[in-house]
JSON list of C-alpha atoms in Angstrom, two decimals:
[
{"chain": "A", "resi": 1, "resn": "MET", "atom": "CA", "xyz": [140.56, 90.85, 83.11]},
{"chain": "A", "resi": 2, "resn": "ARG", "atom": "CA", "xyz": [139.75, 87.49, 81.49]},
{"chain": "A", "resi": 3, "resn": "ALA", "atom": "CA", "xyz": [139.14, 85.92, 84.90]},
{"chain": "A", "resi": 4, "resn": "LEU", "atom": "CA", "xyz": [136.91, 88.86, 85.87]},
{"chain": "A", "resi": 5, "resn": "ARG", "atom": "CA", "xyz": [134.86, 88.44, 82.70]},
{"chain": "A", "resi": 6, "resn": "ILE", "atom": "CA", "xyz": [134.46, 84.73, 83.35]},
{"chain": "A", "resi": 7, "resn": "LEU", "atom": "CA", "xyz": [133.38, 85.43, 86.95]},
{"chain": "A", "resi": 8, "resn": "LEU", "atom": "CA", "xyz": [130.88, 88.01, 85.73]},
{"chain": "A", "resi": 9, "resn": "ILE", "atom": "CA", "xyz": [129.44, 85.61, 83.14]},
{"chain": "A", "resi": 10, "resn": "VAL", "atom": "CA", "xyz": [129.17, 82.81, 85.71]},
{"chain": "A", "resi": 11, "resn": "THR", "atom": "CA", "xyz": [127.44, 85.19, 88.14]},
{"chain": "A", "resi": 12, "resn": "ILE", "atom": "CA", "xyz": [124.94, 86.28, 85.49]},
{"chain": "A", "resi": 13, "resn": "VAL", "atom": "CA", "xyz": [124.23, 82.68, 84.46]},
{"chain": "A", "resi": 14, "resn": "LEU", "atom": "CA", "xyz": [123.77, 81.54, 88.06]},
{"chain": "A", "resi": 15, "resn": "GLY", "atom": "CA", "xyz": [121.56, 84.55, 88.75]},
{"chain": "A", "resi": 16, "resn": "GLY", "atom": "CA", "xyz": [119.44, 83.73, 85.73]},
{"chain": "A", "resi": 17, "resn": "LEU", "atom": "CA", "xyz": [119.14, 80.10, 86.79]},
{"chain": "A", "resi": 18, "resn": "PHE", "atom": "CA", "xyz": [118.11, 81.23, 90.28]},
{"chain": "A", "resi": 19, "resn": "VAL", "atom": "CA", "xyz": [115.40, 83.48, 88.86]},
{"chain": "A", "resi": 20, "resn": "ILE", "atom": "CA", "xyz": [114.11, 80.65, 86.65]},
{"chain": "A", "resi": 21, "resn": "ALA", "atom": "CA", "xyz": [114.14, 78.21, 89.58]},
{"chain": "A", "resi": 22, "resn": "ASP", "atom": "CA", "xyz": [112.40, 80.80, 91.77]},
{"chain": "A", "resi": 23, "resn": "ARG", "atom": "CA", "xyz": [109.62, 81.39, 89.22]},
{"chain": "A", "resi": 24, "resn": "VAL", "atom": "CA", "xyz": [109.13, 77.66, 88.64]},
{"chain": "A", "resi": 25, "resn": "ALA", "atom": "CA", "xyz": [108.89, 77.10, 92.38]},
{"chain": "A", "resi": 26, "resn": "VAL", "atom": "CA", "xyz": [106.38, 79.92, 92.91]},
{"chain": "A", "resi": 27, "resn": "GLY", "atom": "CA", "xyz": [104.24, 78.64, 90.03]},
{"chain": "A", "resi": 28, "resn": "PHE", "atom": "CA", "xyz": [104.15, 75.17, 91.55]},
{"chain": "A", "resi": 29, "resn": "ALA", "atom": "CA", "xyz": [103.31, 76.59, 94.99]},
{"chain": "A", "resi": 30, "resn": "GLU", "atom": "CA", "xyz": [100.47, 78.71, 93.57]},
{"chain": "A", "resi": 31, "resn": "ASP", "atom": "CA", "xyz": [98.93, 75.71, 91.82]},
{"chain": "A", "resi": 32, "resn": "GLU", "atom": "CA", "xyz": [99.23, 73.57, 94.94]},
{"chain": "A", "resi": 33, "resn": "ALA", "atom": "CA", "xyz": [97.71, 76.26, 97.17]},
{"chain": "A", "resi": 34, "resn": "ALA", "atom": "CA", "xyz": [94.83, 76.76, 94.71]},
{"chain": "A", "resi": 35, "resn": "ASP", "atom": "CA", "xyz": [94.05, 73.04, 94.68]},
{"chain": "A", "resi": 36, "resn": "ARG", "atom": "CA", "xyz": [94.12, 72.82, 98.48]},
{"chain": "A", "resi": 37, "resn": "LEU", "atom": "CA", "xyz": [91.95, 75.92, 98.88]},
{"chain": "A", "resi": 38, "resn": "LYS", "atom": "CA", "xyz": [89.43, 74.47, 96.42]},
{"chain": "A", "resi": 39, "resn": "ALA", "atom": "CA", "xyz": [89.28, 71.25, 98.43]},
{"chain": "A", "resi": 40, "resn": "ASN", "atom": "CA", "xyz": [89.17, 72.95, 101.84]},
{"chain": "A", "resi": 41, "resn": "GLU", "atom": "CA", "xyz": [86.36, 75.34, 100.89]},
{"chain": "A", "resi": 42, "resn": "ASN", "atom": "CA", "xyz": [84.54, 72.84, 98.66]},
{"chain": "A", "resi": 43, "resn": "LEU", "atom": "CA", "xyz": [84.64, 75.27, 95.73]},
{"chain": "A", "resi": 44, "resn": "SER", "atom": "CA", "xyz": [83.11, 74.48, 92.35]},
{"chain": "A", "resi": 45, "resn": "THR", "atom": "CA", "xyz": [85.98, 76.16, 90.49]},
{"chain": "A", "resi": 46, "resn": "THR", "atom": "CA", "xyz": [89.70, 76.46, 91.13]},
{"chain": "A", "resi": 47, "resn": "PRO", "atom": "CA", "xyz": [90.57, 79.85, 92.65]},
{"chain": "A", "resi": 48, "resn": "ASP", "atom": "CA", "xyz": [93.32, 82.14, 91.38]},
{"chain": "A", "resi": 49, "resn": "VAL", "atom": "CA", "xyz": [96.27, 82.26, 93.78]},
{"chain": "A", "resi": 50, "resn": "SER", "atom": "CA", "xyz": [99.15, 84.68, 93.30]},
{"chain": "A", "resi": 51, "resn": "ILE", "atom": "CA", "xyz": [102.17, 84.74, 95.62]},
{"chain": "A", "resi": 52, "resn": "ARG", "atom": "CA", "xyz": [103.76, 88.19, 95.65]},
{"chain": "A", "resi": 53, "resn": "GLY", "atom": "CA", "xyz": [107.27, 89.22, 96.60]},
{"chain": "A", "resi": 54, "resn": "PHE", "atom": "CA", "xyz": [110.70, 88.24, 95.26]},
{"chain": "A", "resi": 55, "resn": "PRO", "atom": "CA", "xyz": [112.56, 86.07, 95.72]},
{"chain": "A", "resi": 56, "resn": "PHE", "atom": "CA", "xyz": [110.05, 83.38, 96.66]},
{"chain": "A", "resi": 57, "resn": "LEU", "atom": "CA", "xyz": [112.60, 80.79, 97.76]},
{"chain": "A", "resi": 58, "resn": "THR", "atom": "CA", "xyz": [114.06, 83.03, 100.46]},
{"chain": "A", "resi": 59, "resn": "GLN", "atom": "CA", "xyz": [110.54, 83.63, 101.80]},
{"chain": "A", "resi": 60, "resn": "VAL", "atom": "CA", "xyz": [110.02, 79.87, 101.95]},
{"chain": "A", "resi": 61, "resn": "ALA", "atom": "CA", "xyz": [113.29, 79.48, 103.80]},
{"chain": "A", "resi": 62, "resn": "GLY", "atom": "CA", "xyz": [112.04, 82.01, 106.36]},
{"chain": "A", "resi": 63, "resn": "GLY", "atom": "CA", "xyz": [108.72, 80.21, 106.80]},
{"chain": "A", "resi": 64, "resn": "GLU", "atom": "CA", "xyz": [106.55, 83.20, 105.87]},
{"chain": "A", "resi": 65, "resn": "LEU", "atom": "CA", "xyz": [105.26, 84.74, 102.63]},
{"chain": "A", "resi": 66, "resn": "ASP", "atom": "CA", "xyz": [104.93, 88.52, 102.30]},
{"chain": "A", "resi": 67, "resn": "GLU", "atom": "CA", "xyz": [101.60, 88.51, 100.47]},
{"chain": "A", "resi": 68, "resn": "VAL", "atom": "CA", "xyz": [99.25, 86.04, 98.83]},
{"chain": "A", "resi": 69, "resn": "GLN", "atom": "CA", "xyz": [96.36, 87.21, 96.66]},
{"chain": "A", "resi": 70, "resn": "VAL", "atom": "CA", "xyz": [93.33, 84.99, 96.20]},
{"chain": "A", "resi": 71, "resn": "GLY", "atom": "CA", "xyz": [90.47, 85.40, 93.70]},
{"chain": "A", "resi": 72, "resn": "ILE", "atom": "CA", "xyz": [87.31, 83.28, 93.73]},
{"chain": "A", "resi": 73, "resn": "LYS", "atom": "CA", "xyz": [84.48, 83.56, 91.20]},
{"chain": "A", "resi": 74, "resn": "ASP", "atom": "CA", "xyz": [80.87, 82.54, 91.92]},
{"chain": "A", "resi": 75, "resn": "TYR", "atom": "CA", "xyz": [81.51, 81.75, 95.57]},
{"chain": "A", "resi": 76, "resn": "GLU", "atom": "CA", "xyz": [78.44, 80.48, 97.40]},
{"chain": "A", "resi": 77, "resn": "ALA", "atom": "CA", "xyz": [78.37, 81.85, 100.95]},
{"chain": "A", "resi": 78, "resn": "ASP", "atom": "CA", "xyz": [76.26, 80.41, 103.73]},
{"chain": "A", "resi": 79, "resn": "THR", "atom": "CA", "xyz": [73.37, 82.65, 104.70]},
{"chain": "A", "resi": 80, "resn": "SER", "atom": "CA", "xyz": [70.27, 82.88, 106.79]},
{"chain": "A", "resi": 81, "resn": "GLY", "atom": "CA", "xyz": [67.80, 85.52, 105.72]},
{"chain": "A", "resi": 82, "resn": "ALA", "atom": "CA", "xyz": [65.66, 87.78, 107.87]},
{"chain": "A", "resi": 83, "resn": "ALA", "atom": "CA", "xyz": [63.56, 89.00, 104.99]},
{"chain": "A", "resi": 84, "resn": "ASN", "atom": "CA", "xyz": [60.80, 91.55, 105.33]},
{"chain": "A", "resi": 85, "resn": "GLY", "atom": "CA", "xyz": [61.71, 92.29, 108.93]},
{"chain": "A", "resi": 86, "resn": "THR", "atom": "CA", "xyz": [60.91, 88.81, 110.21]},
{"chain": "A", "resi": 87, "resn": "ASP", "atom": "CA", "xyz": [63.07, 86.89, 112.61]},
{"chain": "A", "resi": 88, "resn": "ALA", "atom": "CA", "xyz": [62.84, 83.62, 110.69]},
{"chain": "A", "resi": 89, "resn": "ASP", "atom": "CA", "xyz": [66.23, 82.18, 109.82]},
{"chain": "A", "resi": 90, "resn": "VAL", "atom": "CA", "xyz": [66.09, 80.36, 106.52]},
{"chain": "A", "resi": 91, "resn": "PRO", "atom": "CA", "xyz": [69.31, 78.48, 105.65]},
{"chain": "A", "resi": 92, "resn": "ALA", "atom": "CA", "xyz": [70.31, 79.31, 102.10]},
{"chain": "A", "resi": 93, "resn": "LYS", "atom": "CA", "xyz": [73.18, 80.21, 99.83]},
{"chain": "A", "resi": 94, "resn": "ILE", "atom": "CA", "xyz": [73.98, 83.51, 98.20]},
{"chain": "A", "resi": 95, "resn": "ARG", "atom": "CA", "xyz": [76.30, 83.79, 95.21]},
{"chain": "A", "resi": 96, "resn": "ILE", "atom": "CA", "xyz": [79.20, 86.23, 95.41]},
{"chain": "A", "resi": 97, "resn": "ASP", "atom": "CA", "xyz": [80.22, 87.10, 91.85]},
{"chain": "A", "resi": 98, "resn": "ASN", "atom": "CA", "xyz": [83.81, 88.00, 92.70]},
{"chain": "A", "resi": 99, "resn": "LEU", "atom": "CA", "xyz": [85.61, 87.52, 95.99]},
{"chain": "A", "resi": 100, "resn": "THR", "atom": "CA", "xyz": [89.20, 88.74, 96.23]},
{"chain": "A", "resi": 101, "resn": "ALA", "atom": "CA", "xyz": [91.48, 88.84, 99.25]},
{"chain": "A", "resi": 102, "resn": "GLN", "atom": "CA", "xyz": [95.00, 90.11, 99.90]},
{"chain": "A", "resi": 103, "resn": "MET", "atom": "CA", "xyz": [96.60, 88.07, 102.69]},
{"chain": "A", "resi": 104, "resn": "ARG", "atom": "CA", "xyz": [99.74, 89.40, 104.33]},
{"chain": "A", "resi": 105, "resn": "GLY", "atom": "CA", "xyz": [102.26, 87.75, 106.60]},
{"chain": "A", "resi": 106, "resn": "VAL", "atom": "CA", "xyz": [101.32, 84.20, 105.59]},
{"chain": "A", "resi": 107, "resn": "ALA", "atom": "CA", "xyz": [103.10, 81.77, 107.90]},
{"chain": "A", "resi": 108, "resn": "PHE", "atom": "CA", "xyz": [103.04, 78.07, 107.05]},
{"chain": "A", "resi": 109, "resn": "SER", "atom": "CA", "xyz": [103.83, 74.83, 108.84]},
{"chain": "A", "resi": 110, "resn": "GLY", "atom": "CA", "xyz": [107.00, 72.84, 108.19]},
{"chain": "A", "resi": 111, "resn": "ASP", "atom": "CA", "xyz": [105.14, 70.21, 106.16]},
{"chain": "A", "resi": 112, "resn": "TYR", "atom": "CA", "xyz": [103.14, 72.88, 104.26]},
{"chain": "A", "resi": 113, "resn": "SER", "atom": "CA", "xyz": [99.86, 71.33, 105.41]},
{"chain": "A", "resi": 114, "resn": "SER", "atom": "CA", "xyz": [98.56, 74.64, 106.79]},
{"chain": "A", "resi": 115, "resn": "ALA", "atom": "CA", "xyz": [99.04, 78.35, 106.18]},
{"chain": "A", "resi": 116, "resn": "LYS", "atom": "CA", "xyz": [97.65, 81.30, 108.12]},
{"chain": "A", "resi": 117, "resn": "ALA", "atom": "CA", "xyz": [97.71, 85.02, 107.28]},
{"chain": "A", "resi": 118, "resn": "ALA", "atom": "CA", "xyz": [98.30, 87.61, 109.97]},
{"chain": "A", "resi": 119, "resn": "THR", "atom": "CA", "xyz": [95.88, 90.01, 108.24]},
{"chain": "A", "resi": 120, "resn": "ALA", "atom": "CA", "xyz": [93.60, 89.97, 105.22]},
{"chain": "A", "resi": 121, "resn": "THR", "atom": "CA", "xyz": [91.59, 92.57, 103.32]},
{"chain": "A", "resi": 122, "resn": "GLY", "atom": "CA", "xyz": [89.48, 92.20, 100.23]},
{"chain": "A", "resi": 123, "resn": "THR", "atom": "CA", "xyz": [86.28, 92.85, 98.33]},
{"chain": "A", "resi": 124, "resn": "ALA", "atom": "CA", "xyz": [83.15, 90.91, 97.44]},
{"chain": "A", "resi": 125, "resn": "THR", "atom": "CA", "xyz": [80.45, 91.77, 94.90]},
{"chain": "A", "resi": 126, "resn": "ILE", "atom": "CA", "xyz": [76.84, 90.63, 95.23]},
{"chain": "A", "resi": 127, "resn": "SER", "atom": "CA", "xyz": [74.43, 91.35, 92.39]},
{"chain": "A", "resi": 128, "resn": "TYR", "atom": "CA", "xyz": [71.09, 93.04, 92.99]},
{"chain": "A", "resi": 129, "resn": "ALA", "atom": "CA", "xyz": [69.36, 89.91, 91.70]},
{"chain": "A", "resi": 130, "resn": "GLU", "atom": "CA", "xyz": [71.01, 87.85, 94.43]},
{"chain": "A", "resi": 131, "resn": "LEU", "atom": "CA", "xyz": [70.34, 90.42, 97.15]},
{"chain": "A", "resi": 132, "resn": "LEU", "atom": "CA", "xyz": [66.71, 90.60, 96.08]},
{"chain": "A", "resi": 133, "resn": "LYS", "atom": "CA", "xyz": [66.28, 87.00, 97.27]},
{"chain": "A", "resi": 134, "resn": "ALA", "atom": "CA", "xyz": [66.55, 88.27, 100.85]},
{"chain": "A", "resi": 135, "resn": "ALA", "atom": "CA", "xyz": [63.58, 90.59, 100.35]},
{"chain": "A", "resi": 136, "resn": "LYS", "atom": "CA", "xyz": [61.47, 88.78, 97.80]},
{"chain": "A", "resi": 137, "resn": "ALA", "atom": "CA", "xyz": [59.06, 86.53, 99.64]},
{"chain": "A", "resi": 138, "resn": "GLU", "atom": "CA", "xyz": [55.31, 86.17, 99.71]},
{"chain": "A", "resi": 139, "resn": "PRO", "atom": "CA", "xyz": [53.48, 89.52, 99.82]},
{"chain": "A", "resi": 140, "resn": "VAL", "atom": "CA", "xyz": [53.34, 90.87, 103.37]},
{"chain": "A", "resi": 141, "resn": "ASP", "atom": "CA", "xyz": [49.95, 91.70, 104.90]},
{"chain": "A", "resi": 142, "resn": "VAL", "atom": "CA", "xyz": [50.79, 95.12, 106.35]},
{"chain": "A", "resi": 143, "resn": "ALA", "atom": "CA", "xyz": [47.22, 96.10, 107.19]},
{"chain": "A", "resi": 144, "resn": "THR", "atom": "CA", "xyz": [43.70, 94.96, 106.55]},
{"chain": "A", "resi": 145, "resn": "GLY", "atom": "CA", "xyz": [43.26, 94.96, 102.80]},
{"chain": "A", "resi": 146, "resn": "VAL", "atom": "CA", "xyz": [46.87, 96.02, 102.06]},
{"chain": "A", "resi": 147, "resn": "THR", "atom": "CA", "xyz": [49.62, 93.63, 100.93]},
{"chain": "A", "resi": 148, "resn": "ALA", "atom": "CA", "xyz": [53.01, 94.51, 99.45]},
{"chain": "A", "resi": 149, "resn": "GLN", "atom": "CA", "xyz": [56.40, 93.10, 98.55]},
{"chain": "A", "resi": 150, "resn": "VAL", "atom": "CA", "xyz": [59.74, 94.19, 97.12]},
{"chain": "A", "resi": 151, "resn": "VAL", "atom": "CA", "xyz": [59.92, 93.32, 93.43]},
{"chain": "A", "resi": 152, "resn": "GLY", "atom": "CA", "xyz": [63.15, 95.01, 92.31]},
{"chain": "A", "resi": 153, "resn": "LEU", "atom": "CA", "xyz": [66.53, 96.34, 93.41]},
{"chain": "A", "resi": 154, "resn": "SER", "atom": "CA", "xyz": [68.84, 98.51, 91.33]},
{"chain": "A", "resi": 155, "resn": "ASP", "atom": "CA", "xyz": [71.39, 101.31, 91.52]},
{"chain": "A", "resi": 156, "resn": "GLY", "atom": "CA", "xyz": [69.79, 104.48, 92.84]},
{"chain": "A", "resi": 157, "resn": "GLY", "atom": "CA", "xyz": [72.87, 106.68, 92.43]},
{"chain": "A", "resi": 158, "resn": "ASN", "atom": "CA", "xyz": [74.91, 108.46, 95.10]},
{"chain": "A", "resi": 159, "resn": "GLY", "atom": "CA", "xyz": [75.52, 105.20, 96.94]},
{"chain": "A", "resi": 160, "resn": "LYS", "atom": "CA", "xyz": [71.82, 104.39, 97.33]},
{"chain": "A", "resi": 161, "resn": "ILE", "atom": "CA", "xyz": [69.77, 101.36, 96.35]},
{"chain": "A", "resi": 162, "resn": "LYS", "atom": "CA", "xyz": [66.54, 101.87, 94.44]},
{"chain": "A", "resi": 163, "resn": "VAL", "atom": "CA", "xyz": [63.92, 99.59, 95.96]},
{"chain": "A", "resi": 164, "resn": "GLU", "atom": "CA", "xyz": [60.70, 98.93, 94.04]},
{"chain": "A", "resi": 165, "resn": "VAL", "atom": "CA", "xyz": [57.62, 97.90, 96.04]},
{"chain": "A", "resi": 166, "resn": "GLU", "atom": "CA", "xyz": [54.49, 96.42, 94.51]},
{"chain": "A", "resi": 167, "resn": "ALA", "atom": "CA", "xyz": [51.29, 96.83, 96.55]},
{"chain": "A", "resi": 168, "resn": "THR", "atom": "CA", "xyz": [47.69, 95.69, 96.41]},
{"chain": "A", "resi": 169, "resn": "VAL", "atom": "CA", "xyz": [45.08, 97.83, 98.20]},
{"chain": "A", "resi": 170, "resn": "LEU", "atom": "CA", "xyz": [41.60, 96.41, 98.79]},
{"chain": "A", "resi": 171, "resn": "GLY", "atom": "CA", "xyz": [42.12, 93.86, 96.05]},
{"chain": "A", "resi": 172, "resn": "THR", "atom": "CA", "xyz": [43.40, 96.40, 93.50]},
{"chain": "A", "resi": 173, "resn": "LYS", "atom": "CA", "xyz": [47.04, 96.36, 92.50]},
{"chain": "A", "resi": 174, "resn": "LEU", "atom": "CA", "xyz": [48.68, 99.78, 92.24]},
{"chain": "A", "resi": 175, "resn": "PRO", "atom": "CA", "xyz": [49.23, 100.64, 88.54]},
{"chain": "A", "resi": 176, "resn": "ARG", "atom": "CA", "xyz": [53.01, 100.65, 88.94]},
{"chain": "A", "resi": 177, "resn": "PRO", "atom": "CA", "xyz": [55.60, 99.74, 91.59]},
{"chain": "A", "resi": 178, "resn": "VAL", "atom": "CA", "xyz": [56.44, 102.45, 94.13]},
{"chain": "A", "resi": 179, "resn": "SER", "atom": "CA", "xyz": [60.12, 103.37, 94.33]},
{"chain": "A", "resi": 180, "resn": "VAL", "atom": "CA", "xyz": [62.14, 104.37, 97.37]},
{"chain": "A", "resi": 181, "resn": "LEU", "atom": "CA", "xyz": [65.83, 105.10, 97.89]},
{"chain": "A", "resi": 182, "resn": "SER", "atom": "CA", "xyz": [67.51, 103.05, 100.58]},
{"chain": "A", "resi": 183, "resn": "SER", "atom": "CA", "xyz": [70.84, 103.06, 102.39]},
{"chain": "A", "resi": 184, "resn": "VAL", "atom": "CA", "xyz": [72.95, 99.93, 102.71]},
{"chain": "A", "resi": 185, "resn": "SER", "atom": "CA", "xyz": [75.23, 99.14, 105.64]},
{"chain": "A", "resi": 186, "resn": "VAL", "atom": "CA", "xyz": [76.96, 96.31, 107.47]},
{"chain": "A", "resi": 187, "resn": "LYS", "atom": "CA", "xyz": [75.99, 95.17, 110.95]},
{"chain": "A", "resi": 188, "resn": "GLY", "atom": "CA", "xyz": [77.92, 92.15, 112.14]},
{"chain": "A", "resi": 189, "resn": "ASP", "atom": "CA", "xyz": [77.47, 89.41, 109.54]},
{"chain": "A", "resi": 190, "resn": "ASN", "atom": "CA", "xyz": [74.48, 91.17, 107.95]},
{"chain": "A", "resi": 191, "resn": "VAL", "atom": "CA", "xyz": [74.05, 93.45, 104.95]},
{"chain": "A", "resi": 192, "resn": "MET", "atom": "CA", "xyz": [71.27, 95.86, 105.98]},
{"chain": "A", "resi": 193, "resn": "VAL", "atom": "CA", "xyz": [68.96, 97.71, 103.56]},
{"chain": "A", "resi": 194, "resn": "ASN", "atom": "CA", "xyz": [66.90, 100.52, 105.12]},
{"chain": "A", "resi": 195, "resn": "ALA", "atom": "CA", "xyz": [64.63, 103.01, 103.34]},
{"chain": "A", "resi": 196, "resn": "ASP", "atom": "CA", "xyz": [65.67, 106.66, 103.68]},
{"chain": "A", "resi": 197, "resn": "SER", "atom": "CA", "xyz": [62.04, 107.71, 103.28]},
{"chain": "A", "resi": 198, "resn": "LEU", "atom": "CA", "xyz": [58.89, 105.65, 103.13]},
{"chain": "A", "resi": 199, "resn": "PRO", "atom": "CA", "xyz": [56.78, 105.09, 100.00]},
{"chain": "A", "resi": 200, "resn": "ASN", "atom": "CA", "xyz": [53.12, 106.02, 99.74]},
{"chain": "A", "resi": 201, "resn": "LEU", "atom": "CA", "xyz": [51.25, 102.75, 99.26]},
{"chain": "A", "resi": 202, "resn": "GLY", "atom": "CA", "xyz": [47.97, 104.48, 98.59]},
{"chain": "A", "resi": 203, "resn": "VAL", "atom": "CA", "xyz": [46.75, 104.45, 102.21]},
{"chain": "A", "resi": 204, "resn": "GLN", "atom": "CA", "xyz": [48.00, 105.89, 105.47]},
{"chain": "A", "resi": 205, "resn": "LEU", "atom": "CA", "xyz": [50.01, 103.25, 107.32]},
{"chain": "A", "resi": 206, "resn": "ALA", "atom": "CA", "xyz": [52.16, 103.33, 110.44]},
{"chain": "A", "resi": 207, "resn": "GLU", "atom": "CA", "xyz": [55.89, 103.56, 109.70]},
{"chain": "A", "resi": 208, "resn": "ASP", "atom": "CA", "xyz": [56.69, 100.20, 111.29]},
{"chain": "A", "resi": 209, "resn": "LYS", "atom": "CA", "xyz": [54.14, 98.53, 109.01]},
{"chain": "A", "resi": 210, "resn": "VAL", "atom": "CA", "xyz": [55.69, 99.97, 105.86]},
{"chain": "A", "resi": 211, "resn": "ARG", "atom": "CA", "xyz": [59.20, 99.05, 106.97]},
{"chain": "A", "resi": 212, "resn": "LEU", "atom": "CA", "xyz": [58.12, 95.43, 107.18]},
{"chain": "A", "resi": 213, "resn": "ILE", "atom": "CA", "xyz": [58.42, 95.53, 103.40]},
{"chain": "A", "resi": 214, "resn": "THR", "atom": "CA", "xyz": [61.06, 98.14, 102.60]},
{"chain": "A", "resi": 215, "resn": "ASP", "atom": "CA", "xyz": [63.68, 97.18, 105.21]},
{"chain": "A", "resi": 216, "resn": "PHE", "atom": "CA", "xyz": [65.44, 93.83, 105.12]},
{"chain": "A", "resi": 217, "resn": "GLN", "atom": "CA", "xyz": [68.75, 92.19, 105.82]},
{"chain": "A", "resi": 218, "resn": "GLN", "atom": "CA", "xyz": [70.86, 89.39, 104.43]},
{"chain": "A", "resi": 219, "resn": "LYS", "atom": "CA", "xyz": [73.24, 87.44, 106.60]},
{"chain": "A", "resi": 220, "resn": "ILE", "atom": "CA", "xyz": [76.48, 86.37, 104.92]},
{"chain": "A", "resi": 221, "resn": "ASP", "atom": "CA", "xyz": [78.52, 83.83, 106.82]},
{"chain": "A", "resi": 222, "resn": "GLY", "atom": "CA", "xyz": [81.11, 81.17, 106.16]},
{"chain": "A", "resi": 223, "resn": "LEU", "atom": "CA", "xyz": [83.47, 83.27, 104.04]},
{"chain": "A", "resi": 224, "resn": "PRO", "atom": "CA", "xyz": [86.83, 81.59, 103.26]},
{"chain": "A", "resi": 225, "resn": "GLY", "atom": "CA", "xyz": [89.30, 81.47, 106.11]},
{"chain": "A", "resi": 226, "resn": "GLY", "atom": "CA", "xyz": [86.91, 83.18, 108.49]},
{"chain": "A", "resi": 227, "resn": "ILE", "atom": "CA", "xyz": [87.11, 86.67, 106.95]},
{"chain": "A", "resi": 228, "resn": "LYS", "atom": "CA", "xyz": [84.29, 89.01, 107.95]},
{"chain": "A", "resi": 229, "resn": "LEU", "atom": "CA", "xyz": [82.21, 91.79, 106.42]},
{"chain": "A", "resi": 230, "resn": "ASP", "atom": "CA", "xyz": [83.59, 95.28, 107.01]},
{"chain": "A", "resi": 231, "resn": "LYS", "atom": "CA", "xyz": [81.84, 97.92, 104.85]},
{"chain": "A", "resi": 232, "resn": "VAL", "atom": "CA", "xyz": [79.38, 97.96, 101.98]},
{"chain": "A", "resi": 233, "resn": "GLU", "atom": "CA", "xyz": [78.31, 100.43, 99.30]},
{"chain": "A", "resi": 234, "resn": "ALA", "atom": "CA", "xyz": [75.85, 100.38, 96.43]},
{"chain": "A", "resi": 235, "resn": "ALA", "atom": "CA", "xyz": [77.36, 100.18, 92.94]},
{"chain": "A", "resi": 236, "resn": "ALA", "atom": "CA", "xyz": [76.10, 99.97, 89.38]},
{"chain": "A", "resi": 237, "resn": "LYS", "atom": "CA", "xyz": [75.49, 96.22, 89.22]},
{"chain": "A", "resi": 238, "resn": "GLY", "atom": "CA", "xyz": [75.20, 95.30, 92.87]},
{"chain": "A", "resi": 239, "resn": "VAL", "atom": "CA", "xyz": [76.68, 95.94, 96.28]},
{"chain": "A", "resi": 240, "resn": "ASP", "atom": "CA", "xyz": [80.44, 96.05, 96.79]},
{"chain": "A", "resi": 241, "resn": "ILE", "atom": "CA", "xyz": [81.49, 94.71, 100.19]},
{"chain": "A", "resi": 242, "resn": "LYS", "atom": "CA", "xyz": [84.84, 95.20, 101.85]},
{"chain": "A", "resi": 243, "resn": "VAL", "atom": "CA", "xyz": [86.00, 92.28, 103.97]},
{"chain": "A", "resi": 244, "resn": "LYS", "atom": "CA", "xyz": [88.81, 91.92, 106.49]},
{"chain": "A", "resi": 245, "resn": "GLY", "atom": "CA", "xyz": [90.20, 89.49, 108.99]},
{"chain": "A", "resi": 246, "resn": "SER", "atom": "CA", "xyz": [93.14, 88.44, 111.15]},
{"chain": "A", "resi": 247, "resn": "ASP", "atom": "CA", "xyz": [94.69, 85.01, 111.68]},
{"chain": "A", "resi": 248, "resn": "VAL", "atom": "CA", "xyz": [92.96, 83.96, 108.45]},
{"chain": "A", "resi": 249, "resn": "SER", "atom": "CA", "xyz": [93.42, 80.34, 107.41]},
{"chain": "A", "resi": 250, "resn": "LEU", "atom": "CA", "xyz": [94.52, 79.97, 103.79]},
{"chain": "A", "resi": 251, "resn": "VAL", "atom": "CA", "xyz": [94.91, 76.18, 103.81]},
{"chain": "A", "resi": 252, "resn": "GLY", "atom": "CA", "xyz": [94.64, 73.53, 106.49]}
]
């Protein structure tokens, strides 16, 4: 019985030491991965990296991690805007308030210089103020004597964006902005905003003329690891975008 108790105590102690060593190792790996991701993506702040699954050391021995979660605040994505229905590509940046990604099946090289996830899903949030930059340009001349531009974006409820258009007709500015509810969608690398119905700008205009102002798109490219836009919906403070990808590079 005494020998059994000693064996049990030794087992518990060794198990505790293994857990401590495992948690120390995972903490070091998270810090190292965060630093490398910051350098690779040229980030202004260090991202949050969390390696899930236990034990970590056995995952390392197998050369693949079950799941790695990454969180980046104030990420600046590469963009080119096609504002107000034009085809002009204007290189720019757009700030993503919060970008999070869950990467699964993360395989890494023997020297730990690179890591790639089999699949990744996540979310990104872009404020209405940032999205407005894609639409807010010089007033558009939609017809002789009529100019207009988008001056505000906000939550319209029921998954819609409230778009406010300011117009000047024959030199007279309308007393208040005209509002219209718009749908938001993803097409390729672009977030698309399209009016459900068209506003009355005080004169009769062809639909395509009005949509030069109300409809616009914002391209969002260069997301970390090559993840892509998937879906988008309007929310209280901005648009929430779902992202996804495969063979996503975490580091290297």
